[in-house]
Amino acid sequence: METISPHLKIMSQNILQYESKVWSTADLLIGAGIKQSDFPKYMMPYFAMIMLESRLVRHYKELLKDFDAETIKDIENIEDFLEEFKDYNIGYNDLVIRSQKH
């Protein structure tokens, strides 16, 4: 029997936090007269953004541990943190990282 890797389990939990937003967006599309058969045209970019944001937040939390900090505000030189974050080349979103608006 194959077990799920801890990394995949965490990623799934991060993505599941967006479930209500996904359903809310689907309701908006239905309200706007979009046919369900056309949902992939509208929803796939949304899912891609959710996955990217989840990846950024996960990396942010991992990097905080490297800096022995609980939040970015606990870091003396935030620019060092941001520089190291950007060095990983996984993307960067200032709102997600600095404000933790996720």
mmCIF file with all atom_site columns, N, CA, C and O in Angstrom, residues 2-21:
data_model
loop_
_atom_site.group_PDB
_atom_site.id
_atom_site.type_symbol
_atom_site.label_atom_id
_atom_site.label_alt_id
_atom_site.label_comp_id
_atom_site.label_asym_id
_atom_site.label_entity_id
_atom_site.label_seq_id
_atom_site.pdbx_PDB_ins_code
_atom_site.Cartn_x
_atom_site.Cartn_y
_atom_site.Cartn_z
_atom_site.occupancy
_atom_site.B_iso_or_equiv
_atom_site.pdbx_formal_charge
_atom_site.auth_seq_id
_atom_site.auth_comp_id
_atom_site.auth_asym_id
_atom_site.auth_atom_id
_atom_site.pdbx_PDB_model_num
ATOM 1  N N  . GLU A 1 2  ? 0.603   2.159  -0.898 1.00 0.00 ? 2  GLU A N  1
ATOM 2  C CA . GLU A 1 2  ? 1.390   3.381  -1.045 1.00 0.00 ? 2  GLU A CA 1
ATOM 3  C C  . GLU A 1 2  ? 0.898   4.440  -0.063 1.00 0.00 ? 2  GLU A C  1
ATOM 4  O O  . GLU A 1 2  ? -0.294  4.654  0.099  1.00 0.00 ? 2  GLU A O  1
ATOM 5  N N  . THR A 1 3  ? 1.826   5.104  0.619  1.00 0.00 ? 3  THR A N  1
ATOM 6  C CA . THR A 1 3  ? 1.456   6.158  1.555  1.00 0.00 ? 3  THR A CA 1
ATOM 7  C C  . THR A 1 3  ? 1.649   7.517  0.901  1.00 0.00 ? 3  THR A C  1
ATOM 8  O O  . THR A 1 3  ? 2.449   7.672  -0.008 1.00 0.00 ? 3  THR A O  1
ATOM 9  N N  . ILE A 1 4  ? 0.905   8.487  1.376  1.00 0.00 ? 4  ILE A N  1
ATOM 10 C CA . ILE A 1 4  ? 0.993   9.849  0.857  1.00 0.00 ? 4  ILE A CA 1
ATOM 11 C C  . ILE A 1 4  ? 2.156   10.550 1.546  1.00 0.00 ? 4  ILE A C  1
ATOM 12 O O  . ILE A 1 4  ? 2.292   10.498 2.765  1.00 0.00 ? 4  ILE A O  1
ATOM 13 N N  . SER A 1 5  ? 2.978   11.220 0.763  1.00 0.00 ? 5  SER A N  1
ATOM 14 C CA . SER A 1 5  ? 4.121   11.926 1.333  1.00 0.00 ? 5  SER A CA 1
ATOM 15 C C  . SER A 1 5  ? 3.634   13.092 2.196  1.00 0.00 ? 5  SER A C  1
ATOM 16 O O  . SER A 1 5  ? 2.598   13.692 1.913  1.00 0.00 ? 5  SER A O  1
ATOM 17 N N  . PRO A 1 6  ? 4.355   13.420 3.257  1.00 0.00 ? 6  PRO A N  1
ATOM 18 C CA . PRO A 1 6  ? 3.962   14.552 4.114  1.00 0.00 ? 6  PRO A CA 1
ATOM 19 C C  . PRO A 1 6  ? 3.863   15.855 3.334  1.00 0.00 ? 6  PRO A C  1
ATOM 20 O O  . PRO A 1 6  ? 2.994   16.669 3.591  1.00 0.00 ? 6  PRO A O  1
ATOM 21 N N  . HIS A 1 7  ? 4.775   16.033 2.345  1.00 0.00 ? 7  HIS A N  1
ATOM 22 C CA . HIS A 1 7  ? 4.761   17.251 1.533  1.00 0.00 ? 7  HIS A CA 1
ATOM 23 C C  . HIS A 1 7  ? 3.442   17.369 0.764  1.00 0.00 ? 7  HIS A C  1
ATOM 24 O O  . HIS A 1 7  ? 2.826   18.429 0.720  1.00 0.00 ? 7  HIS A O  1
ATOM 25 N N  . LEU A 1 8  ? 3.003   16.267 0.167  1.00 0.00 ? 8  LEU A N  1
ATOM 26 C CA . LEU A 1 8  ? 1.751   16.266 -0.589 1.00 0.00 ? 8  LEU A CA 1
ATOM 27 C C  . LEU A 1 8  ? 0.562   16.477 0.329  1.00 0.00 ? 8  LEU A C  1
ATOM 28 O O  . LEU A 1 8  ? -0.388  17.174 -0.022 1.00 0.00 ? 8  LEU A O  1
ATOM 29 N N  . LYS A 1 9  ? 0.618   15.915 1.519  1.00 0.00 ? 9  LYS A N  1
ATOM 30 C CA . LYS A 1 9  ? -0.458  16.075 2.483  1.00 0.00 ? 9  LYS A CA 1
ATOM 31 C C  . LYS A 1 9  ? -0.600  17.546 2.893  1.00 0.00 ? 9  LYS A C  1
ATOM 32 O O  . LYS A 1 9  ? -1.695  18.087 2.944  1.00 0.00 ? 9  LYS A O  1
ATOM 33 N N  . ILE A 1 10 ? 0.531   18.214 3.153  1.00 0.00 ? 10 ILE A N  1
ATOM 34 C CA . ILE A 1 10 ? 0.515   19.635 3.527  1.00 0.00 ? 10 ILE A CA 1
ATOM 35 C C  . ILE A 1 10 ? -0.016  20.476 2.380  1.00 0.00 ? 10 ILE A C  1
ATOM 36 O O  . ILE A 1 10 ? -0.832  21.374 2.578  1.00 0.00 ? 10 ILE A O  1
ATOM 37 N N  . MET A 1 11 ? 0.431   20.180 1.155  1.00 0.00 ? 11 MET A N  1
ATOM 38 C CA . MET A 1 11 ? -0.028  20.926 -0.008 1.00 0.00 ? 11 MET A CA 1
ATOM 39 C C  . MET A 1 11 ? -1.539  20.774 -0.166 1.00 0.00 ? 11 MET A C  1
ATOM 40 O O  . MET A 1 11 ? -2.242  21.741 -0.427 1.00 0.00 ? 11 MET A O  1
ATOM 41 N N  . SER A 1 12 ? -2.061  19.562 0.032  1.00 0.00 ? 12 SER A N  1
ATOM 42 C CA . SER A 1 12 ? -3.495  19.332 -0.083 1.00 0.00 ? 12 SER A CA 1
ATOM 43 C C  . SER A 1 12 ? -4.259  20.130 0.963  1.00 0.00 ? 12 SER A C  1
ATOM 44 O O  . SER A 1 12 ? -5.291  20.716 0.666  1.00 0.00 ? 12 SER A O  1
ATOM 45 N N  . GLN A 1 13 ? -3.743  20.176 2.195  1.00 0.00 ? 13 GLN A N  1
ATOM 46 C CA . GLN A 1 13 ? -4.394  20.949 3.251  1.00 0.00 ? 13 GLN A CA 1
ATOM 47 C C  . GLN A 1 13 ? -4.378  22.434 2.920  1.00 0.00 ? 13 GLN A C  1
ATOM 48 O O  . GLN A 1 13 ? -5.365  23.126 3.142  1.00 0.00 ? 13 GLN A O  1
ATOM 49 N N  . ASN A 1 14 ? -3.263  22.940 2.373  1.00 0.00 ? 14 ASN A N  1
ATOM 50 C CA . ASN A 1 14 ? -3.178  24.353 2.001  1.00 0.00 ? 14 ASN A CA 1
ATOM 51 C C  . ASN A 1 14 ? -4.196  24.691 0.927  1.00 0.00 ? 14 ASN A C  1
ATOM 52 O O  . ASN A 1 14 ? -4.832  25.736 0.967  1.00 0.00 ? 14 ASN A O  1
ATOM 53 N N  . ILE A 1 15 ? -4.336  23.821 -0.053 1.00 0.00 ? 15 ILE A N  1
ATOM 54 C CA . ILE A 1 15 ? -5.274  24.069 -1.141 1.00 0.00 ? 15 ILE A CA 1
ATOM 55 C C  . ILE A 1 15 ? -6.708  23.989 -0.650 1.00 0.00 ? 15 ILE A C  1
ATOM 56 O O  . ILE A 1 15 ? -7.556  24.782 -1.051 1.00 0.00 ? 15 ILE A O  1
ATOM 57 N N  . LEU A 1 16 ? -6.997  23.050 0.257  1.00 0.00 ? 16 LEU A N  1
ATOM 58 C CA . LEU A 1 16 ? -8.363  22.887 0.757  1.00 0.00 ? 16 LEU A CA 1
ATOM 59 C C  . LEU A 1 16 ? -8.863  24.104 1.527  1.00 0.00 ? 16 LEU A C  1
ATOM 60 O O  . LEU A 1 16 ? -10.071 24.303 1.629  1.00 0.00 ? 16 LEU A O  1
ATOM 61 N N  . GLN A 1 17 ? -7.963  24.945 2.028  1.00 0.00 ? 17 GLN A N  1
ATOM 62 C CA . GLN A 1 17 ? -8.409  26.141 2.735  1.00 0.00 ? 17 GLN A CA 1
ATOM 63 C C  . GLN A 1 17 ? -9.141  27.104 1.793  1.00 0.00 ? 17 GLN A C  1
ATOM 64 O O  . GLN A 1 17 ? -9.815  28.016 2.239  1.00 0.00 ? 17 GLN A O  1
ATOM 65 N N  . TYR A 1 18 ? -8.991  26.907 0.495  1.00 0.00 ? 18 TYR A N  1
ATOM 66 C CA . TYR A 1 18 ? -9.625  27.786 -0.495 1.00 0.00 ? 18 TYR A CA 1
ATOM 67 C C  . TYR A 1 18 ? -10.962 27.255 -0.991 1.00 0.00 ? 18 TYR A C  1
ATOM 68 O O  . TYR A 1 18 ? -11.570 27.839 -1.880 1.00 0.00 ? 18 TYR A O  1
ATOM 69 N N  . GLU A 1 19 ? -11.422 26.149 -0.430 1.00 0.00 ? 19 GLU A N  1
ATOM 70 C CA . GLU A 1 19 ? -12.631 25.505 -0.936 1.00 0.00 ? 19 GLU A CA 1
ATOM 71 C C  . GLU A 1 19 ? -13.821 26.462 -0.999 1.00 0.00 ? 19 GLU A C  1
ATOM 72 O O  . GLU A 1 19 ? -14.513 26.537 -2.012 1.00 0.00 ? 19 GLU A O  1
ATOM 73 N N  . SER A 1 20 ? -14.065 27.218 0.059  1.00 0.00 ? 20 SER A N  1
ATOM 74 C CA . SER A 1 20 ? -15.218 28.120 0.053  1.00 0.00 ? 20 SER A CA 1
ATOM 75 C C  . SER A 1 20 ? -15.063 29.218 -0.999 1.00 0.00 ? 20 SER A C  1
ATOM 76 O O  . SER A 1 20 ? -16.042 29.630 -1.625 1.00 0.00 ? 20 SER A O  1
ATOM 77 N N  . LYS A 1 21 ? -13.822 29.686 -1.238 1.00 0.00 ? 21 LYS A N  1
ATOM 78 C CA . LYS A 1 21 ? -13.590 30.695 -2.270 1.00 0.00 ? 21 LYS A CA 1
ATOM 79 C C  . LYS A 1 21 ? -13.875 30.123 -3.663 1.00 0.00 ? 21 LYS A C  1
ATOM 80 O O  . LYS A 1 21 ? -14.420 30.812 -4.526 1.00 0.00 ? 21 LYS A O  1
#
